Coordinates of C-alpha atoms in Angstrom, one line a residue:
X60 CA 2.3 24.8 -19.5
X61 CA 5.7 23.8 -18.4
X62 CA 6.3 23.4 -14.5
X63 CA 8.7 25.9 -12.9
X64 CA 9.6 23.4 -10.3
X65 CA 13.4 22.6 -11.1
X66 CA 13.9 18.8 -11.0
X67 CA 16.2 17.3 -8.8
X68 CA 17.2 13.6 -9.7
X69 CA 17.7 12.8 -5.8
X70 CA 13.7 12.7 -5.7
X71 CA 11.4 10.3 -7.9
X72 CA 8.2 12.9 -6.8
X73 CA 8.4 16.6 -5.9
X74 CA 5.1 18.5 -5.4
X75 CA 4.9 22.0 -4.5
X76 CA 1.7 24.1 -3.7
X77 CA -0.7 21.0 -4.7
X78 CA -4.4 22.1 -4.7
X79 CA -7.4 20.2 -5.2
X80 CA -10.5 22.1 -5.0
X81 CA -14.4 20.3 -5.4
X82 CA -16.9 22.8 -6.9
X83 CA -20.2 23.5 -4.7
X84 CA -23.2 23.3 -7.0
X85 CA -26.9 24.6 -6.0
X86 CA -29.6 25.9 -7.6
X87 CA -31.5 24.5 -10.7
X88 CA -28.8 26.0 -12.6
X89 CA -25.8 24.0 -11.0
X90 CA -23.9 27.3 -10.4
X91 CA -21.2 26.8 -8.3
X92 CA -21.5 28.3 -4.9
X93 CA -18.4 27.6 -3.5
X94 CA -15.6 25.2 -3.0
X95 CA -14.4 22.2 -1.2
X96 CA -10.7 22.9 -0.5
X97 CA -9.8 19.4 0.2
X98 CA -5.9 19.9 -1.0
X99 CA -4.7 23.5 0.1
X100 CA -1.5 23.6 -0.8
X101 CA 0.7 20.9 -0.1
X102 CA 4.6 20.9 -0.6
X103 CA 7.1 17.7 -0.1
X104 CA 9.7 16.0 -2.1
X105 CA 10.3 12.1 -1.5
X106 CA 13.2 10.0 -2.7
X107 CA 13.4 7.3 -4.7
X108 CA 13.4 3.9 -2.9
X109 CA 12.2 5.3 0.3
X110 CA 8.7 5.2 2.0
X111 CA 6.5 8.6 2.7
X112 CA 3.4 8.3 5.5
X113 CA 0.8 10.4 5.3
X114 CA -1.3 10.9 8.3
X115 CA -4.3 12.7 9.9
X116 CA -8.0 12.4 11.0
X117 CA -10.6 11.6 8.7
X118 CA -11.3 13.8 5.8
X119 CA -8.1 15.7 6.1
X120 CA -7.3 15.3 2.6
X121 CA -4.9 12.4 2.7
X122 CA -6.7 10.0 -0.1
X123 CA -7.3 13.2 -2.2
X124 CA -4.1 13.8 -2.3
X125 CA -2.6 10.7 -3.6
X126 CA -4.9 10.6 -5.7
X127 CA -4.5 13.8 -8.0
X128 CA -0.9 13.1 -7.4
X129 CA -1.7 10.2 -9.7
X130 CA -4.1 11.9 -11.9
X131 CA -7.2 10.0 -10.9
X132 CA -9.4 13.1 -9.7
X133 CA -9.5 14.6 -12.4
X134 CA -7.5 17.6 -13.0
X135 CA -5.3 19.8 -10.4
X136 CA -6.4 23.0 -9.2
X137 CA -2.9 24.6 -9.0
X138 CA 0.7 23.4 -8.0
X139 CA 3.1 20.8 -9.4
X140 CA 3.6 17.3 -9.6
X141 CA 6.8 16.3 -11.0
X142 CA 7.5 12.4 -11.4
X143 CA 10.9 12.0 -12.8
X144 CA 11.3 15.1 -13.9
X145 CA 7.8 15.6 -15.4
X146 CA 5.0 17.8 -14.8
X147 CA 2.2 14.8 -14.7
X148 CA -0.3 17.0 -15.6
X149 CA 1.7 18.0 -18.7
X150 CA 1.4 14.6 -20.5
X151 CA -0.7 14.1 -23.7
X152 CA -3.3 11.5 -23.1
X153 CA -0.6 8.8 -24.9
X154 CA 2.0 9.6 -22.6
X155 CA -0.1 9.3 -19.3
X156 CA -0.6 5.7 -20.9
X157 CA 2.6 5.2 -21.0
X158 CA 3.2 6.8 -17.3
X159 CA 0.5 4.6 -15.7
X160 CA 3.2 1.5 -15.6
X161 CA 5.3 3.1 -13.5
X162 CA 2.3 5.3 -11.2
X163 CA 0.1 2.3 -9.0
X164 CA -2.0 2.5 -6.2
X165 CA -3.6 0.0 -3.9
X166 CA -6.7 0.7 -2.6
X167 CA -8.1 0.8 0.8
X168 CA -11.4 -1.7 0.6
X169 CA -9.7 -4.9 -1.1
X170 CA -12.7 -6.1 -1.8
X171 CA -14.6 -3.4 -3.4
X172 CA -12.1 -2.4 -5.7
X173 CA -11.6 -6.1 -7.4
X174 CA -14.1 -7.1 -10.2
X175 CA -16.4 -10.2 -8.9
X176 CA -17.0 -11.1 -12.2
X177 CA -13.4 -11.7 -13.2
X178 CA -11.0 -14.4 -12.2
X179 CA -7.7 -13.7 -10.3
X180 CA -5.5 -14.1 -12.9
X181 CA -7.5 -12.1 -15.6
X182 CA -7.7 -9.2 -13.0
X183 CA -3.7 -9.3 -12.2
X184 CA -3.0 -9.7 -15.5
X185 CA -5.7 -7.3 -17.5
X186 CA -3.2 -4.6 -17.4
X187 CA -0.2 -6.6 -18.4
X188 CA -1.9 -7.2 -22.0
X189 CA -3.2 -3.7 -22.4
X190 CA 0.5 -2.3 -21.8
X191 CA 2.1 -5.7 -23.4
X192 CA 4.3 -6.1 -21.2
X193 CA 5.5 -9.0 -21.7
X194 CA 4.6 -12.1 -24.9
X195 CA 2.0 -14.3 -24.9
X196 CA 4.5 -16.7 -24.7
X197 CA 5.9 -15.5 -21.3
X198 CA 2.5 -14.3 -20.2
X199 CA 1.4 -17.2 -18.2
X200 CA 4.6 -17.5 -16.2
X201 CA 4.8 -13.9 -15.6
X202 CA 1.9 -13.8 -14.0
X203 CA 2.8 -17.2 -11.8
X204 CA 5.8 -15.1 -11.0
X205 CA 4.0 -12.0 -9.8
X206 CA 1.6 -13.9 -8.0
X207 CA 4.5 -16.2 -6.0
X208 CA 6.0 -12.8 -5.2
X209 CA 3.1 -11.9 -3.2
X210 CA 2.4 -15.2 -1.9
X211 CA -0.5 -16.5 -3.8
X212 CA -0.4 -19.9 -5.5
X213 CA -0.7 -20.7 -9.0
X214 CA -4.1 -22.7 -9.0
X215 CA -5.4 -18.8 -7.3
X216 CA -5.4 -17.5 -10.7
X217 CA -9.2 -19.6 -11.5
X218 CA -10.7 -18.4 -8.6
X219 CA -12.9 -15.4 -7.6
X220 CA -12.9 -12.7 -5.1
X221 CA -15.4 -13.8 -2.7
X222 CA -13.4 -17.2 -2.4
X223 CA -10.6 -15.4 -0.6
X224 CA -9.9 -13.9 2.9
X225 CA -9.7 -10.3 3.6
X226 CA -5.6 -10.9 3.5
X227 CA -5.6 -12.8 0.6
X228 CA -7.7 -10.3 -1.6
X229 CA -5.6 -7.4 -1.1
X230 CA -2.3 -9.8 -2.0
X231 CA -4.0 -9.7 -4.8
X232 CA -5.0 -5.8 -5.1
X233 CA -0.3 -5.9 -4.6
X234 CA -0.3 -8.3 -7.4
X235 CA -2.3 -6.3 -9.7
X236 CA -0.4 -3.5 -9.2
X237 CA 2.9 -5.0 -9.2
X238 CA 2.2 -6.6 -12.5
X239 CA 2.9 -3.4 -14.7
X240 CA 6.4 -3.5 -12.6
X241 CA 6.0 0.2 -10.8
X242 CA 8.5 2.8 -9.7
X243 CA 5.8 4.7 -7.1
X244 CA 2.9 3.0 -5.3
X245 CA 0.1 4.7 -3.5
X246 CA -0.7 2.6 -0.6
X247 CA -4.1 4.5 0.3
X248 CA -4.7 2.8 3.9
X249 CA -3.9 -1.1 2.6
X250 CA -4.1 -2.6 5.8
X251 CA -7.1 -0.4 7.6
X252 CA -9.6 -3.3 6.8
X253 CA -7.4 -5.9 8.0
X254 CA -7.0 -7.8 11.3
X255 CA -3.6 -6.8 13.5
X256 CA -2.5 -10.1 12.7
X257 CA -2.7 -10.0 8.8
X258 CA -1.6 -6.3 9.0
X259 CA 1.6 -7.6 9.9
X260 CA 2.3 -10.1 7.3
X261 CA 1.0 -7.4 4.5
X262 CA 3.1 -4.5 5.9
X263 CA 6.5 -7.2 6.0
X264 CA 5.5 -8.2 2.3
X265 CA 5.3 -4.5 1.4
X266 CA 8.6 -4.1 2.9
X267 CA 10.2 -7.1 1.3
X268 CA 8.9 -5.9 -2.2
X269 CA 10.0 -2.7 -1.6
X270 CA 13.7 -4.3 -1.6
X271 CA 13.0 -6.2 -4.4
X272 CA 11.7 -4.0 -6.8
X273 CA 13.1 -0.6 -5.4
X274 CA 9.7 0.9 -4.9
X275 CA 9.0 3.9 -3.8
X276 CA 6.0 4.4 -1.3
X277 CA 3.3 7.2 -0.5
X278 CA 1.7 5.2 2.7
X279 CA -1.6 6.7 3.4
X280 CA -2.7 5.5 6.9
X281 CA -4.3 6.8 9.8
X282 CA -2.5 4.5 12.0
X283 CA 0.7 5.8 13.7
X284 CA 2.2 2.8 14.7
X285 CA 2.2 1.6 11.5
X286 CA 3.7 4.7 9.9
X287 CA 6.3 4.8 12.6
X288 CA 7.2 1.0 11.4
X289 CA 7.3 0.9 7.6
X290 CA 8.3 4.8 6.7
X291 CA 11.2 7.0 6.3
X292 CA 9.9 10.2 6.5
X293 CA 6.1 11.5 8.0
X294 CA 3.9 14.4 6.6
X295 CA 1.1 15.6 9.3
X296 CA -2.2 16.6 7.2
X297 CA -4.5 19.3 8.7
X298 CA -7.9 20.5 6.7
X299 CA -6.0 20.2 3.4
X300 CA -2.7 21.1 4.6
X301 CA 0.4 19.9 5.7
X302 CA 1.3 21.3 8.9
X303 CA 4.3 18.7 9.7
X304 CA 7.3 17.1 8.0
X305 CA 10.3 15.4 8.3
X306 CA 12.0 12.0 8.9
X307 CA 10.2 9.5 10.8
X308 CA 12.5 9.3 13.8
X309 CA 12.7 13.4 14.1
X310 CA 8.6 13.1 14.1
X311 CA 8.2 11.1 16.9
X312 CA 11.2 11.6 19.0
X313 CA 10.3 15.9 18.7
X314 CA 6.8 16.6 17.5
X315 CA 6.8 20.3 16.8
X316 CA 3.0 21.1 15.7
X317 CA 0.3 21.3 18.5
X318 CA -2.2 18.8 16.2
X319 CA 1.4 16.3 15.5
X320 CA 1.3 16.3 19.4
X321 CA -2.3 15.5 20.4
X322 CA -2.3 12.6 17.5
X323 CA 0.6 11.2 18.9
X324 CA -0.8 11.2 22.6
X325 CA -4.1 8.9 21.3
X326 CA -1.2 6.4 20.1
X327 CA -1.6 3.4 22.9
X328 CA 1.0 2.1 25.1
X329 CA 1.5 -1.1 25.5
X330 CA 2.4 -1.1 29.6
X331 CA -0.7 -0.8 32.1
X332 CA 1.8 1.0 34.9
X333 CA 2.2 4.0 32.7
X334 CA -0.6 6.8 32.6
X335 CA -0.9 8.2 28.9
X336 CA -0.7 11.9 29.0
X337 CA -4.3 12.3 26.5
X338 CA -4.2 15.7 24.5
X339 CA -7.9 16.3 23.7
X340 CA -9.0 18.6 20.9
X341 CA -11.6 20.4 21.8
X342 CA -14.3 20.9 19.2
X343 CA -15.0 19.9 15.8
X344 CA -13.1 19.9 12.8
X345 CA -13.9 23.2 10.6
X346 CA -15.6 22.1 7.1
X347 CA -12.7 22.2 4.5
X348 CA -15.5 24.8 2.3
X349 CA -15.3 26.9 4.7
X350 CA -11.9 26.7 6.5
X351 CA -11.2 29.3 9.5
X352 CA -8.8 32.3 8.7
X353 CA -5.5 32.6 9.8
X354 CA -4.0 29.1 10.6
X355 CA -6.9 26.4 10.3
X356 CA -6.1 25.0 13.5
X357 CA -6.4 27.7 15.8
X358 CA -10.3 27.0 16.3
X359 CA -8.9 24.0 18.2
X360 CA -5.3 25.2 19.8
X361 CA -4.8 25.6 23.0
X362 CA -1.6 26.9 22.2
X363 CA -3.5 29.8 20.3
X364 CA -2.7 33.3 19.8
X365 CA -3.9 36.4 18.1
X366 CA -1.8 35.9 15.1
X367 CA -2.9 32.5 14.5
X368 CA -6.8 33.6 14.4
X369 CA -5.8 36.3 10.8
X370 CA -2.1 35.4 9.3
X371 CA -1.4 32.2 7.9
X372 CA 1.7 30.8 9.3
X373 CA 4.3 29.7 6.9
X374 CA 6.9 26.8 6.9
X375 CA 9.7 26.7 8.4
X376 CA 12.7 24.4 9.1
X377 CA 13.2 23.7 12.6
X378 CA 16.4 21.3 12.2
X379 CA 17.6 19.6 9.1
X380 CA 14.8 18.5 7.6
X381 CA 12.3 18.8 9.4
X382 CA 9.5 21.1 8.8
X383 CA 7.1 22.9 10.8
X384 CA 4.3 25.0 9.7
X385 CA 3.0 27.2 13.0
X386 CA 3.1 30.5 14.5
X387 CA 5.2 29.2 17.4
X388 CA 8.0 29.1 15.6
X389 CA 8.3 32.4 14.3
X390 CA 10.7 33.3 16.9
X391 CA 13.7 31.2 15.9
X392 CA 14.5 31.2 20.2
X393 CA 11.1 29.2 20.4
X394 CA 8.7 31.4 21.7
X395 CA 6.5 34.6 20.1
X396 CA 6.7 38.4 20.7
X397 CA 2.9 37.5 21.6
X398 CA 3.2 34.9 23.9
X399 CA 6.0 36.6 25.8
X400 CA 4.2 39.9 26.2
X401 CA 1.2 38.1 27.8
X402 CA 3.0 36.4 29.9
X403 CA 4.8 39.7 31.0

């Protein structure tokens, strides 16, 4: 089925409405019980040669959603995912080959996600000869080329895995995905597993093959200061939703959502004579197969009111481009009929 998303060539991705739900099986019969709604609904467009972060706790649906972006989940639940143009989940199984050259994504665990029983240079280049790429004339130096690019050395190429640092191994998880010469990347947490040292030198190499190659990023991360440092524009995920968006600078110069404000109170400051102002969520985080009704933060607001416990709140743009979705914006002078009637 075609997508009724209209394409607009200003954006390599546009998704719209993204769902991704898990089926809850019990019983000796497997019949599903219910559903994990770990995607509910997620909308943003990003351009081309630009980097996206994604943030939010643990198990807010970040990594789930990069990955049925790509189509590695399986199928979609409902929504669109456009990629030049191109509803992804439109291609015949040919075309997806075809697509997966210009679709990469590095994964979080560098280590766990690289074959220990192939060399470097067979796992960089294993792709490059099922997509033949390039000649096997031009294959060896093509490989040396990919591999300078992301600082490893030639003689790398005979080694193993387990011979290589925790920085080195996920240069090469770059190299491997670099190889097939990408237009969108998937960084799902690269540097989460990394000391603060080597996060540096891999978020400055991203950035410098980013200018080489024009790549676009999703950055996946659950560190702000990071995100803050390496992307253009910042979606806030909630419980399978995003509740925040908008360029980087907007984000942290005017966070709008109640949730986009306590995570940016945990983020440290680097000066002992100023006293961080803490936001602390109270309780737990609802389970995503059975999410609250109304907004799915309002079990945790402190900025709660009736409407948020049984309507939804929808998006809204606050000022160019940037996008809020809560209740406390549904007076466009700031504050609710509610909360002004309470206070009265």
């Amino acid at each position: 089925m075609t997508s009724k998303l209209e394409y607009d060539p200003n954006y390599i991705l546009q998704v719209r409405d993204l769902k991704k739900y898990f089926p809850i099986k019990n019983g000796m019969l497997s019949r599903t019980t219910g559903y994990v709604k770990a995607v509910d609904g997620v909308t943003f467009n990003l351009k081309r040669g630009t980097t996206m972060g994604l943030v939010g706790e643990s198990g807010c649906g970040k990594t789930t959603t990069g990955r049925t972006i790509l189509r590695l989940s399986g199928g979609k639940t409902g929504g669109d995912v456009l990629f030049n143009g191109k509803e992804i989940y439109d291609l015949s199984k040919k075309e997806l080959h075809d697509y997966r050259t210009k679709m990469q994504i590095i994964f979080q665990d560098p280590f766990s996600s690289l074959s220990p029983r192939l060399p470097v240079g067979d796992i960089i280049g294993e792709a490059v000869r099922e997509h033949k790429l390039v000649s096997k004339a031009e294959y060896e130096d093509y490989i040396d080329d990919i591999m300078d690019k992301c600082g490893l050395q030639p003689f790398h190429k005979e080694r193993y895995p387990h011979e290589f640092s925790g920085g080195q191994r996920q240069r090469i998880c770059i190299a491997r995905a670099l190889a097939l010469n990408p237009e969108f990347v998937v960084c799902d947490e690269p540097v989460s597993a990394l000391d603060v040292s080597i996060q540096a030198q891999i978020i400055n190499l991203l950035q410098d093959l980013q200018e080489q190659m024009e790549l676009t990023y999703l950055f996946i991360s659950h560190d702000l200061s990071v995100v803050e440092h390496i992307s253009d524009t910042v979606g806030v995920m909630y419980l399978g939703n995003l509740v925040e968006y908008g360029e980087t600078e907007d984000i942290f110069r005017n966070p709008l959502h109640p949730y986009t404000k306590a995570l940016f109170s945990a983020i440290p400051i680097p000066d002992p004579t100023v006293k961080m102002k803490r936001i602390v969520l109270e309780g737990t985080i609802p389970s995503p197969a059975d999410p609250p009704k109304g907004c799915k933060f309002h079990t945790r607001c402190k900025e709660c009111m009736e409407i948020c416990k049984s309507q939804a709140p929808e998006q809204r743009e606050i000022e160019p481009g940037h996008y809020v979705v809560c209740h406390l914006f549904d007076d466009v002078k700031g504050l609710t009929h509610e909360k002004s009637s309470d206070e009265k």
